Structure formats: structure tokens, C-alpha cells
Amino acid sequence: MELLLIAVVAAAASLITLFSGFGLGTILTPVFLLFFPLETAIALTGIVHLLNNLFKAVLLGRHTHWPTLLRFGVPSMLGAFLGAQLLHSLTLLPSVGSLTAGPMMFHFHPVKMVIALVMIVFALMELIPSLQPAAPSARLLPVGGLMSGFFGGLSGHQGALRSAFLIRYGLGKEAFLATGIMIAVCVDLTRLSLYASNMLGTDLLEHRTVLITATLSAFAGAYLGSTMLTKITHRTVQRIVAVMLILIALGLGVGLL
């Protein structure tokens, strides 16, 4: 039953991604958090995210704008390394306290509180347009790469900042999409290598059935979403998913997840 639920929510998350403006990783992370510890959830999400981007890279990779990829992608890899290292360091910190409310016990862990805060910030950016980052100067591409890669390594949230910087660079539609995909692949490869060496190892092998199921379901959801018509507006889905992220983040921050 758990495998069926994961398949359904992975497909739904992939489908919603087509309309919401969120990245696949942004939605899948809280879904996996319902079933796995934080570190495992982030790593599994990263693998699904990587495989999905590799598939898209095969389709669009020829449109990549290589100068932008180098100026943005290399700093992104450095940022992803730093973010993944910070995630590992936070997992080693002990709980900072606990609270009992009736039959419920809340444990406050630094890593969960930090990830919860990041999730809430990115969710609020979707709910409140004025909080979204303004398109910066193209001269700041390396800085944008470092920032987006850092949050990608820490929590998997890299798409919002990456798009905010790349959109200002004057790339055509195909080049914009392809370059963003290739940058995401670079970030995913960097962070996943550190996740595996630092903290997960055999955990990923133990969850290979779940991983395969989620990946194939995500592909199916993306295909279904590309062929179906929907009456739900882009903005409505953004709000629904943002509220979901905030609720999951609050549960994570207070130790319920």
C-alpha cells in the first residue's frame, strides 16, 4: 500500500509541476518526507530529479548556451557542494529541545528546522509575487549560480533562483530551457555524490524499489499532464502547492515529520 501511495503522489507531483511553476524536486521532497527520514527524502528526490532532467537533456540538450552554462553552472556546482556539506553538518547536531503537548511529543532538530525555514520561504515566494526575486544583472550570473546551487545542495530548492538569473540573460526559449536543465544536472550530480558519501550509502540501495517506482510514476505523470486539458489555473495550483509546502514545513520544523 505504501508503494502504491508513493507512486500516486509521485505521478501527481510530476503532473502538477507542469502547471505550478514549482520544480519537481520542490514538490517531491515533502511527499517523500511523509515516508522517509529527512536526509533520505532529499537524496531520493535528488535522484528522481536528476533522472528526469537527464531525460529532458536528451531532448533539448543541443540548444544549450555553453558560455552561460560555464558561467552559471560551475559556481552552481560549488554552491551545491557547500549546501550538501552544510546539510551533512546539520544532521550531526543533537536535538535542541522537545515539547510535550498532551499525548504528542515535539522534538526540535536543527537540520529539520533549517530545511523547514527554507521550504516556507520558497513557498511564500510563490504565494506572494512581490517576494519573488527581481531579475538581476547578467553580470551577476556567477553569484546566482553559487546561490541557487547552495540551496539546491541544502534542500533541493534551486529552480526559483536559477530562473530569476537566467531569464535576464536574453536567451531564446529553447536555450533558456536547455541551459537550465543542464545546470540542474550539474547540481544534482554534485549533491548526490556528497549525499552518498556522507550519510546514505546503503540506504539508497534499500529503497531502490521505491526509487524506481517514483521515477517511472513521475515520468507517467509528466506525460499525462502534457496531454490533458485542465480548468485549474496556473495561479490556483501555485497557491495549493505553496500551502501544502508550508504545512509540511511546519510539521517538519516542530518534529511531527
Coordinates of N, CA and C in Angstrom, one line a residue:
M1 N 0.8 -1.2 0.0 CA 0.0 0.0 0.0 C 0.9 1.3 0.0
E2 N 2.0 1.2 0.8 CA 2.9 2.4 0.8 C 3.4 2.7 -0.6
L3 N 3.8 1.6 -1.3 CA 4.4 1.7 -2.6 C 3.4 2.4 -3.6
L4 N 2.1 1.9 -3.4 CA 1.1 2.5 -4.3 C 0.9 4.0 -4.0
L5 N 0.9 4.3 -2.7 CA 0.7 5.7 -2.4 C 1.8 6.6 -2.9
I6 N 3.1 6.1 -2.8 CA 4.2 6.8 -3.3 C 4.1 7.0 -4.8
A7 N 3.7 5.9 -5.5 CA 3.5 6.0 -7.0 C 2.5 7.1 -7.4
V8 N 1.4 7.1 -6.7 CA 0.3 8.0 -7.0 C 0.8 9.5 -6.7
V9 N 1.4 9.7 -5.6 CA 1.8 11.1 -5.2 C 3.0 11.5 -6.1
A10 N 3.8 10.6 -6.5 CA 4.9 11.0 -7.4 C 4.4 11.4 -8.8
A11 N 3.4 10.6 -9.3 CA 2.8 11.0 -10.6 C 2.1 12.3 -10.5
A12 N 1.3 12.5 -9.4 CA 0.6 13.7 -9.2 C 1.6 14.9 -9.1
A13 N 2.7 14.7 -8.3 CA 3.6 15.8 -8.2 C 4.2 16.2 -9.5
S14 N 4.6 15.2 -10.3 CA 5.1 15.5 -11.7 C 4.1 16.2 -12.6
L15 N 2.9 15.8 -12.5 CA 1.8 16.4 -13.3 C 1.6 17.8 -12.9
I16 N 1.5 18.1 -11.5 CA 1.3 19.4 -11.0 C 2.5 20.4 -11.4
T17 N 3.7 19.8 -11.5 CA 4.8 20.6 -11.9 C 4.6 21.3 -13.2
L18 N 3.9 20.7 -14.1 CA 3.7 21.3 -15.4 C 2.9 22.6 -15.4
F19 N 2.1 22.7 -14.3 CA 1.2 23.9 -14.2 C 1.6 24.9 -13.1
S20 N 2.4 24.4 -12.1 CA 2.5 25.2 -10.9 C 3.6 26.2 -10.9
G21 N 4.7 26.0 -11.7 CA 5.8 26.8 -11.6 C 6.9 26.3 -10.6
F22 N 6.5 25.3 -9.8 CA 7.5 24.7 -8.9 C 8.3 23.7 -9.7
G23 N 9.5 23.4 -9.2 CA 10.3 22.3 -9.8 C 9.8 21.0 -9.2
L24 N 10.2 19.9 -9.9 CA 9.8 18.6 -9.5 C 10.3 18.3 -8.1
G25 N 11.5 18.7 -7.8 CA 12.1 18.4 -6.5 C 11.4 19.2 -5.4
T26 N 10.9 20.4 -5.7 CA 10.3 21.1 -4.6 C 9.0 20.4 -4.1
I27 N 8.3 19.8 -5.0 CA 7.1 19.1 -4.7 C 7.4 17.7 -4.1
L28 N 8.3 17.0 -4.7 CA 8.6 15.6 -4.3 C 9.2 15.5 -2.9
T29 N 10.0 16.5 -2.5 CA 10.6 16.5 -1.2 C 9.6 16.3 -0.1
P30 N 8.6 17.2 0.0 CA 7.7 17.0 1.1 C 6.9 15.7 1.0
V31 N 6.7 15.2 -0.2 CA 6.0 13.9 -0.4 C 6.8 12.8 0.2
F32 N 8.1 12.7 -0.1 CA 9.0 11.7 0.4 C 9.1 11.9 1.9
L33 N 9.0 13.1 2.4 CA 9.2 13.3 3.9 C 8.0 12.6 4.7
L34 N 7.0 12.3 4.0 CA 5.9 11.6 4.7 C 6.2 10.1 5.0
F35 N 7.3 9.6 4.3 CA 7.6 8.2 4.4 C 9.0 7.9 4.8
F36 N 9.9 8.9 4.7 CA 11.3 8.7 4.9 C 11.9 9.8 5.8
P37 N 13.1 9.5 6.5 CA 13.8 10.5 7.2 C 14.2 11.6 6.3
L38 N 14.5 12.8 6.8 CA 14.8 14.0 6.1 C 15.9 13.7 5.0
E39 N 17.1 13.2 5.5 CA 18.2 13.1 4.6 C 17.9 12.1 3.5
T40 N 17.2 11.0 3.8 CA 16.9 10.0 2.7 C 15.9 10.6 1.7
A41 N 14.9 11.4 2.3 CA 13.9 12.0 1.4 C 14.6 13.0 0.4
I42 N 15.5 13.8 0.9 CA 16.2 14.8 0.0 C 17.0 14.0 -1.1
A43 N 17.7 13.0 -0.7 CA 18.5 12.2 -1.6 C 17.7 11.5 -2.7
L44 N 16.6 10.8 -2.2 CA 15.8 10.1 -3.2 C 15.1 11.1 -4.2
T45 N 14.7 12.3 -3.6 CA 14.2 13.3 -4.5 C 15.2 13.8 -5.5
G46 N 16.4 13.9 -5.1 CA 17.5 14.3 -6.0 C 17.7 13.4 -7.1
I47 N 17.6 12.1 -6.8 CA 17.8 11.1 -7.9 C 16.7 11.1 -8.9
V48 N 15.5 11.2 -8.4 CA 14.3 11.3 -9.4 C 14.5 12.6 -10.2
H49 N 14.9 13.7 -9.5 CA 15.1 15.0 -10.2 C 16.2 14.9 -11.3
L50 N 17.3 14.2 -10.9 CA 18.4 14.0 -11.9 C 17.9 13.2 -13.1
L51 N 17.3 12.1 -12.9 CA 16.8 11.2 -14.0 C 15.9 12.0 -14.9
N52 N 15.0 12.7 -14.3 CA 14.0 13.5 -15.1 C 14.7 14.5 -15.9
N53 N 15.7 15.2 -15.4 CA 16.5 16.2 -16.1 C 17.4 15.6 -17.2
L54 N 17.9 14.4 -16.9 CA 18.7 13.7 -18.0 C 17.8 13.4 -19.2
F55 N 16.6 13.0 -18.9 CA 15.6 12.7 -20.0 C 15.4 13.9 -20.8
K56 N 15.2 15.0 -20.1 CA 14.9 16.3 -20.8 C 16.1 16.8 -21.5
A57 N 17.3 16.5 -21.0 CA 18.6 16.9 -21.6 C 18.8 16.2 -22.9
V58 N 18.3 15.0 -23.0 CA 18.4 14.2 -24.3 C 17.6 14.9 -25.4
L59 N 16.4 15.4 -24.9 CA 15.5 16.1 -25.9 C 16.0 17.5 -26.3
L60 N 16.5 18.2 -25.3 CA 16.8 19.7 -25.6 C 18.2 20.1 -25.4
G61 N 19.1 19.1 -25.1 CA 20.5 19.5 -24.8 C 21.2 20.2 -25.9
R62 N 20.8 20.0 -27.1 CA 21.5 20.6 -28.3 C 21.3 22.1 -28.3
H63 N 20.3 22.6 -27.6 CA 20.1 24.0 -27.6 C 20.8 24.8 -26.4
T64 N 21.6 24.0 -25.7 CA 22.3 24.6 -24.5 C 23.2 25.8 -25.0
H65 N 23.2 26.9 -24.2 CA 24.1 28.0 -24.4 C 25.3 27.8 -23.5
W66 N 26.4 27.3 -24.1 CA 27.5 26.8 -23.3 C 28.2 27.9 -22.5
P67 N 28.4 29.1 -23.1 CA 29.0 30.2 -22.2 C 28.2 30.4 -20.9
T68 N 26.9 30.4 -21.0 CA 26.1 30.6 -19.8 C 26.2 29.4 -18.9
L69 N 26.2 28.3 -19.5 CA 26.4 27.1 -18.6 C 27.7 27.1 -17.8
L70 N 28.8 27.5 -18.5 CA 30.0 27.6 -17.7 C 30.0 28.7 -16.7
R71 N 29.5 29.9 -17.0 CA 29.5 31.0 -16.0 C 28.5 30.7 -14.9
F72 N 27.5 30.0 -15.1 CA 26.5 29.8 -14.1 C 26.6 28.4 -13.5
G73 N 26.9 27.4 -14.3 CA 26.9 26.0 -13.9 C 28.1 25.7 -13.0
V74 N 29.3 26.2 -13.3 CA 30.5 25.9 -12.4 C 30.3 26.5 -11.0
P75 N 29.9 27.7 -10.8 CA 29.6 28.2 -9.5 C 28.4 27.4 -8.8
S76 N 27.5 27.0 -9.6 CA 26.4 26.2 -9.1 C 26.9 24.9 -8.4
M77 N 27.8 24.3 -9.1 CA 28.4 23.0 -8.5 C 29.1 23.3 -7.2
L78 N 29.8 24.4 -7.1 CA 30.5 24.8 -5.9 C 29.4 25.1 -4.8
G79 N 28.4 25.8 -5.2 CA 27.3 26.1 -4.2 C 26.7 24.8 -3.7
A80 N 26.4 23.9 -4.7 CA 25.8 22.6 -4.3 C 26.7 21.8 -3.3
F81 N 28.0 21.9 -3.5 CA 28.9 21.2 -2.6 C 28.8 21.8 -1.2
L82 N 28.8 23.1 -1.1 CA 28.7 23.8 0.2 C 27.4 23.5 0.8
G83 N 26.3 23.5 0.1 CA 25.0 23.3 0.6 C 24.8 21.9 1.1
A84 N 25.3 20.9 0.4 CA 25.3 19.5 0.8 C 26.1 19.2 2.0
Q85 N 27.3 19.9 2.1 CA 28.1 19.8 3.3 C 27.4 20.4 4.5
L86 N 26.8 21.5 4.3 CA 26.0 22.1 5.5 C 24.9 21.2 5.9
L87 N 24.2 20.5 5.0 CA 23.2 19.6 5.3 C 23.7 18.5 6.2
H88 N 24.9 17.9 5.7 CA 25.5 16.9 6.5 C 25.9 17.3 7.9
S89 N 26.5 18.5 8.0 CA 26.9 19.0 9.3 C 25.7 19.2 10.2
L90 N 24.6 19.7 9.7 CA 23.4 19.9 10.5 C 22.8 18.6 11.0
T91 N 22.9 17.5 10.2 CA 22.4 16.2 10.6 C 23.1 15.7 11.8
L92 N 24.4 16.1 12.0 CA 25.2 15.6 13.2 C 24.9 16.4 14.5
L93 N 24.1 17.5 14.4 CA 23.8 18.2 15.6 C 22.7 17.6 16.4
P94 N 22.8 17.6 17.7 CA 21.7 17.0 18.5 C 20.5 17.8 18.5
S95 N 19.4 17.2 19.0 CA 18.2 18.0 19.2 C 18.4 19.1 20.1
V96 N 17.7 20.3 19.8 CA 17.9 21.4 20.7 C 16.8 21.6 21.7
G97 N 15.9 20.6 21.8 CA 14.9 20.6 22.8 C 13.6 19.8 22.4
S98 N 12.7 19.7 23.3 CA 11.5 19.0 23.0 C 10.3 19.6 23.8
L99 N 9.1 19.3 23.3 CA 7.9 19.9 24.0 C 6.8 18.8 24.0
T100 N 6.2 18.7 25.1 CA 5.1 17.7 25.2 C 3.8 18.5 25.3
A101 N 2.8 18.1 24.4 CA 1.5 18.7 24.4 C 0.5 17.6 24.4
G102 N 0.0 17.2 25.6 CA -0.9 16.1 25.7 C -0.2 14.8 25.3
P103 N -0.8 14.0 24.4 CA -0.1 12.8 24.1 C 1.0 12.9 23.0
M104 N 1.2 14.1 22.5 CA 2.2 14.4 21.5 C 3.5 14.9 22.0
M105 N 4.6 14.4 21.4 CA 5.9 14.9 21.8 C 6.6 15.6 20.5
F106 N 7.0 16.8 20.7 CA 7.6 17.5 19.6 C 9.1 17.6 19.9
H107 N 9.9 17.2 18.9 CA 11.4 17.3 19.0 C 11.9 18.3 18.0
F108 N 12.8 19.2 18.4 CA 13.3 20.2 17.6 C 14.7 19.9 17.2
H109 N 14.9 19.5 15.9 CA 16.2 19.2 15.4 C 16.7 20.3 14.5
P110 N 18.0 20.8 14.6 CA 18.5 21.9 13.8 C 18.3 21.7 12.3
V111 N 18.6 20.5 11.8 CA 18.5 20.3 10.4 C 17.1 20.4 9.9
K112 N 16.1 19.9 10.6 CA 14.7 19.9 10.2 C 14.2 21.4 10.3
M113 N 14.7 22.1 11.3 CA 14.2 23.5 11.4 C 14.8 24.4 10.3
V114 N 16.0 24.1 9.9 CA 16.6 24.9 8.8 C 15.9 24.6 7.4
I115 N 15.7 23.3 7.2 CA 15.0 22.9 5.9 C 13.6 23.4 5.9
A116 N 12.9 23.4 7.1 CA 11.5 23.9 7.2 C 11.5 25.4 6.8
L117 N 12.5 26.1 7.3 CA 12.5 27.6 7.1 C 12.7 27.8 5.6
V118 N 13.6 27.1 4.9 CA 13.9 27.2 3.5 C 12.6 26.9 2.7
M119 N 11.9 25.8 3.1 CA 10.7 25.5 2.4 C 9.6 26.6 2.5
I120 N 9.5 27.1 3.7 CA 8.5 28.2 4.0 C 8.8 29.4 3.1
V121 N 10.1 29.8 3.1 CA 10.5 31.0 2.3 C 10.1 30.8 0.8
F122 N 10.5 29.7 0.3 CA 10.2 29.4 -1.1 C 8.7 29.3 -1.4
A123 N 8.0 28.8 -0.5 CA 6.5 28.7 -0.6 C 5.9 30.1 -0.6
L124 N 6.3 30.9 0.3 CA 5.8 32.3 0.4 C 6.1 33.1 -0.8
M125 N 7.3 32.8 -1.5 CA 7.6 33.5 -2.7 C 6.6 33.1 -3.8
E126 N 6.1 31.9 -3.8 CA 5.1 31.5 -4.7 C 3.7 32.1 -4.4
L127 N 3.4 32.3 -3.1 CA 2.1 32.8 -2.7 C 2.0 34.3 -2.9
I128 N 3.2 35.0 -2.7 CA 3.2 36.5 -2.7 C 4.2 36.9 -3.8
P129 N 3.7 37.3 -5.0 CA 4.5 37.7 -6.1 C 5.6 38.7 -5.8
S130 N 5.2 39.7 -4.8 CA 6.2 40.8 -4.5 C 7.4 40.3 -3.8
L131 N 7.4 39.0 -3.3 CA 8.5 38.5 -2.6 C 9.5 37.8 -3.6
Q132 N 9.0 37.6 -4.8 CA 9.9 36.9 -5.8 C 11.0 37.8 -6.1
P133 N 12.2 37.2 -6.3 CA 13.4 38.0 -6.6 C 13.3 38.7 -7.9
A134 N 13.8 39.9 -8.0 CA 13.8 40.7 -9.2 C 14.9 40.1 -10.1
A135 N 14.7 40.2 -11.4 CA 15.7 39.8 -12.4 C 16.9 40.6 -12.2
P136 N 18.1 40.0 -11.8 CA 19.3 40.7 -11.6 C 20.1 41.0 -12.9
S137 N 21.2 41.7 -12.7 CA 22.0 42.0 -13.9 C 22.7 40.7 -14.3
A138 N 22.9 40.6 -15.6 CA 23.6 39.4 -16.2 C 25.0 39.3 -15.7
R139 N 25.6 40.4 -15.2 CA 27.0 40.3 -14.7 C 27.1 39.5 -13.4
L140 N 25.9 39.3 -12.8 CA 25.9 38.6 -11.5 C 25.6 37.1 -11.7
L141 N 25.7 36.6 -12.9 CA 25.5 35.2 -13.2 C 26.2 34.2 -12.2
P142 N 27.5 34.4 -12.0 CA 28.3 33.5 -11.1 C 27.7 33.5 -9.7
V143 N 27.3 34.7 -9.2 CA 26.7 34.8 -7.9 C 25.4 34.1 -7.8
G144 N 24.6 34.2 -8.9 CA 23.3 33.5 -8.9 C 23.6 32.0 -9.0
G145 N 24.6 31.6 -9.7 CA 24.9 30.1 -9.7 C 25.3 29.6 -8.4
L146 N 26.1 30.4 -7.7 CA 26.5 30.0 -6.3 C 25.3 29.9 -5.4
M147 N 24.4 30.9 -5.4 CA 23.3 30.9 -4.5 C 22.3 29.7 -4.8
S148 N 21.9 29.6 -6.1 CA 21.0 28.6 -6.5 C 21.5 27.2 -6.2
G149 N 22.8 27.0 -6.5 CA 23.4 25.7 -6.2 C 23.5 25.4 -4.7
F150 N 23.7 26.4 -3.9 CA 23.8 26.2 -2.5 C 22.4 25.7 -1.9
F151 N 21.3 26.4 -2.3 CA 20.0 25.9 -1.9 C 19.6 24.6 -2.5
G152 N 20.1 24.3 -3.7 CA 19.9 23.0 -4.3 C 20.6 21.9 -3.5
G153 N 21.8 22.2 -3.0 CA 22.5 21.2 -2.2 C 21.9 21.0 -0.8
L154 N 21.4 22.1 -0.3 CA 20.9 22.1 1.1 C 19.5 21.4 1.2
S155 N 18.6 21.8 0.3 CA 17.2 21.4 0.4 C 16.6 20.9 -0.9
G156 N 17.3 21.1 -2.0 CA 16.8 20.8 -3.3 C 16.0 21.9 -4.0
H157 N 16.0 23.1 -3.4 CA 15.3 24.2 -4.0 C 16.3 25.1 -4.8
Q158 N 16.4 24.8 -6.0 CA 17.3 25.5 -6.9 C 16.7 26.3 -8.0
G159 N 15.5 25.8 -8.5 CA 14.9 26.3 -9.7 C 14.5 27.8 -9.7
A160 N 14.0 28.3 -8.5 CA 13.5 29.7 -8.5 C 14.6 30.7 -8.7
L161 N 15.7 30.5 -8.0 CA 16.8 31.5 -8.2 C 17.5 31.3 -9.5
R162 N 17.6 30.1 -10.0 CA 18.2 29.8 -11.3 C 17.5 30.6 -12.4
S163 N 16.1 30.4 -12.4 CA 15.3 31.0 -13.4 C 15.4 32.5 -13.3
A164 N 15.4 33.1 -12.1 CA 15.4 34.5 -11.9 C 16.7 35.1 -12.5
F165 N 17.8 34.4 -12.5 CA 19.0 34.9 -13.1 C 19.1 34.7 -14.6
L166 N 18.7 33.5 -15.0 CA 18.9 33.1 -16.4 C 17.9 33.9 -17.3
I167 N 16.7 34.3 -16.8 CA 15.7 34.9 -17.6 C 16.2 36.3 -18.1
R168 N 17.1 36.9 -17.3 CA 17.6 38.2 -17.6 C 18.7 38.2 -18.7
Y169 N 19.2 37.0 -19.0 CA 20.4 36.9 -19.9 C 20.0 37.0 -21.4
G170 N 18.8 37.1 -21.7 CA 18.4 37.2 -23.1 C 18.5 36.0 -23.9
L171 N 18.4 34.8 -23.3 CA 18.4 33.6 -24.1 C 17.1 33.3 -24.7
G172 N 17.1 32.6 -25.9 CA 15.8 32.2 -26.5 C 15.2 31.1 -25.7
K173 N 13.9 30.8 -26.0 CA 13.2 29.9 -25.2 C 13.9 28.5 -25.1
E174 N 14.3 28.0 -26.2 CA 14.9 26.7 -26.2 C 16.2 26.7 -25.5
A175 N 17.0 27.7 -25.7 CA 18.3 27.9 -25.0 C 18.1 28.1 -23.5
F176 N 17.1 28.8 -23.1 CA 16.8 29.1 -21.7 C 16.4 27.7 -21.0
L177 N 15.6 27.0 -21.6 CA 15.2 25.7 -21.0 C 16.3 24.7 -21.0
A178 N 17.0 24.6 -22.1 CA 18.1 23.6 -22.2 C 19.2 23.9 -21.2
T179 N 19.6 25.2 -21.1 CA 20.7 25.6 -20.2 C 20.3 25.4 -18.8
G180 N 19.1 25.7 -18.4 CA 18.6 25.4 -17.1 C 18.6 24.0 -16.7
I181 N 18.2 23.1 -17.7 CA 18.2 21.7 -17.5 C 19.7 21.2 -17.2
M182 N 20.6 21.6 -18.0 CA 22.0 21.2 -17.9 C 22.6 21.7 -16.6
I183 N 22.3 22.9 -16.2 CA 22.7 23.4 -14.9 C 22.2 22.5 -13.7
A184 N 20.9 22.2 -13.8 CA 20.3 21.3 -12.8 C 21.0 20.0 -12.7
V185 N 21.3 19.4 -13.9 CA 22.0 18.1 -13.9 C 23.4 18.3 -13.2
C186 N 24.1 19.4 -13.4 CA 25.4 19.6 -12.7 C 25.2 19.6 -11.2
V187 N 24.2 20.4 -10.8 CA 23.9 20.5 -9.3 C 23.5 19.2 -8.8
D188 N 22.7 18.4 -9.4 CA 22.2 17.1 -8.9 C 23.4 16.1 -8.8
L189 N 24.2 16.1 -9.8 CA 25.4 15.2 -9.8 C 26.3 15.5 -8.6
T190 N 26.5 16.8 -8.3 CA 27.4 17.2 -7.3 C 26.8 16.9 -5.9
R191 N 25.5 17.2 -5.7 CA 25.0 17.0 -4.4 C 24.7 15.5 -4.1
L192 N 24.3 14.8 -5.1 CA 24.1 13.3 -4.9 C 25.4 12.6 -4.6
S193 N 26.5 13.0 -5.2 CA 27.7 12.3 -4.8 C 28.1 12.6 -3.4
L194 N 27.8 13.8 -2.9 CA 28.1 14.0 -1.4 C 27.1 13.4 -0.5
Y195 N 25.8 13.3 -0.9 CA 24.8 12.7 -0.1 C 25.2 11.2 0.1
A196 N 25.7 10.6 -1.0 CA 26.0 9.1 -1.0 C 27.2 8.9 -0.1
S197 N 28.2 9.7 -0.2 CA 29.5 9.5 0.5 C 29.4 9.9 2.0
N198 N 28.5 10.9 2.3 CA 28.5 11.5 3.6 C 27.5 10.7 4.6
M199 N 26.4 10.3 4.0 CA 25.4 9.9 5.0 C 24.4 8.8 4.6
L200 N 24.4 8.4 3.3 CA 23.4 7.5 2.9 C 23.9 6.1 2.6
G201 N 24.8 6.0 1.6 CA 25.3 4.7 1.3 C 24.3 3.7 1.0
T202 N 24.1 2.6 1.8 CA 23.3 1.5 1.6 C 21.8 1.9 1.6
D203 N 21.5 3.0 2.2 CA 20.0 3.4 2.3 C 19.4 3.5 1.0
L204 N 20.1 4.1 0.0 CA 19.6 4.2 -1.3 C 19.3 2.9 -2.0
L205 N 20.2 1.9 -1.7 CA 20.0 0.6 -2.3 C 18.8 -0.1 -1.7
E206 N 18.6 0.1 -0.4 CA 17.5 -0.5 0.3 C 16.2 0.1 -0.2
H207 N 16.2 1.3 -0.8 CA 15.0 1.9 -1.3 C 14.9 1.9 -2.8
R208 N 15.6 1.0 -3.4 CA 15.7 1.0 -4.9 C 14.3 0.8 -5.5
T209 N 13.5 -0.1 -4.9 CA 12.1 -0.3 -5.5 C 11.3 0.9 -5.4
V210 N 11.4 1.6 -4.3 CA 10.6 2.9 -4.2 C 11.1 3.9 -5.2
L211 N 12.4 3.9 -5.3 CA 13.1 4.9 -6.2 C 12.6 4.7 -7.7
I212 N 12.7 3.4 -8.1 CA 12.3 3.1 -9.5 C 10.8 3.4 -9.7
T213 N 10.0 3.0 -8.7 CA 8.5 3.3 -8.8 C 8.2 4.8 -8.9
A214 N 8.9 5.6 -8.0 CA 8.7 7.0 -8.0 C 9.1 7.6 -9.4
T215 N 10.3 7.2 -9.9 CA 10.8 7.7 -11.1 C 9.9 7.4 -12.3
L216 N 9.5 6.2 -12.4 CA 8.6 5.8 -13.5 C 7.2 6.5 -13.4
S217 N 6.7 6.7 -12.2 CA 5.5 7.3 -11.9 C 5.6 8.8 -12.3
A218 N 6.7 9.4 -12.0 CA 6.9 10.8 -12.3 C 6.9 11.0 -13.8
F219 N 7.6 10.1 -14.5 CA 7.6 10.2 -16.0 C 6.1 10.1 -16.5
A220 N 5.4 9.1 -15.9 CA 4.0 8.9 -16.4 C 3.1 10.2 -16.1
G221 N 3.3 10.8 -14.9 CA 2.6 12.0 -14.6 C 2.9 13.1 -15.5
A222 N 4.2 13.3 -15.9 CA 4.6 14.3 -16.8 C 4.0 14.1 -18.2
Y223 N 4.0 12.9 -18.6 CA 3.4 12.6 -19.9 C 1.9 12.8 -19.9
L224 N 1.2 12.4 -18.8 CA -0.2 12.6 -18.7 C -0.6 14.1 -18.7
G225 N 0.2 14.9 -17.9 CA 0.0 16.3 -17.8 C 0.2 17.0 -19.1
S226 N 1.1 16.5 -20.0 CA 1.4 17.2 -21.2 C 0.3 16.9 -22.3
T227 N -0.6 15.9 -22.0 CA -1.6 15.6 -23.0 C -3.0 15.9 -22.5
M228 N -3.2 16.3 -21.3 CA -4.5 16.6 -20.7 C -4.9 18.1 -20.7
L229 N -6.1 18.4 -20.7 CA -6.6 19.7 -20.5 C -7.0 19.9 -19.1
T230 N -6.8 21.1 -18.6 CA -7.2 21.3 -17.2 C -7.9 22.7 -17.1
K231 N -8.9 22.8 -16.2 CA -9.5 24.1 -15.9 C -9.0 24.8 -14.7
I232 N -8.0 24.1 -14.1 CA -7.4 24.8 -12.9 C -6.3 25.7 -13.4
T233 N -6.4 27.0 -13.0 CA -5.4 28.0 -13.5 C -4.1 27.8 -12.9
H234 N -3.1 28.3 -13.5 CA -1.7 28.2 -13.1 C -1.6 28.8 -11.7
R235 N -2.2 29.9 -11.4 CA -2.0 30.6 -10.1 C -2.7 29.8 -9.0
T236 N -3.8 29.1 -9.3 CA -4.5 28.4 -8.3 C -3.7 27.2 -7.8
V237 N -3.0 26.5 -8.8 CA -2.2 25.4 -8.4 C -1.0 25.9 -7.6
Q238 N -0.4 27.0 -8.0 CA 0.7 27.6 -7.3 C 0.3 27.7 -5.8
R239 N -0.9 28.3 -5.6 CA -1.3 28.5 -4.2 C -1.5 27.3 -3.4
I240 N -2.2 26.3 -4.1 CA -2.4 25.0 -3.4 C -1.1 24.3 -3.0
V241 N -0.2 24.3 -3.9 CA 1.1 23.6 -3.6 C 1.9 24.4 -2.6
A242 N 1.8 25.7 -2.6 CA 2.6 26.6 -1.6 C 2.0 26.3 -0.2
V243 N 0.7 26.3 -0.1 CA 0.1 26.0 1.2 C 0.5 24.6 1.7
M244 N 0.5 23.6 0.8 CA 1.0 22.3 1.1 C 2.4 22.3 1.7
L245 N 3.3 23.0 1.0 CA 4.7 23.1 1.4 C 4.8 23.7 2.8
I246 N 4.0 24.8 3.0 CA 4.1 25.4 4.4 C 3.6 24.5 5.5
L247 N 2.5 23.8 5.2 CA 2.1 22.8 6.2 C 3.1 21.7 6.5
I248 N 3.7 21.2 5.4 CA 4.7 20.1 5.6 C 5.9 20.7 6.3
A249 N 6.3 21.9 6.0 CA 7.4 22.6 6.6 C 7.2 22.8 8.1
L250 N 6.0 23.2 8.5 CA 5.7 23.4 9.9 C 5.7 22.1 10.6
G251 N 5.2 21.0 10.0 CA 5.3 19.7 10.7 C 6.7 19.2 10.8
L252 N 7.5 19.5 9.8 CA 8.9 19.2 9.9 C 9.6 20.0 11.0
G253 N 9.4 21.3 11.0 CA 10.1 22.1 12.0 C 9.8 21.8 13.4
V254 N 8.6 21.3 13.7 CA 8.2 21.0 15.1 C 8.4 19.6 15.5
G255 N 8.9 18.8 14.5 CA 9.2 17.4 14.8 C 8.1 16.4 14.6
L256 N 7.0 16.8 13.9 CA 6.0 15.8 13.6 C 6.4 14.9 12.4
L257 N 7.3 15.3 11.6 CA 7.7 14.5 10.4 C 9.2 14.2 10.6

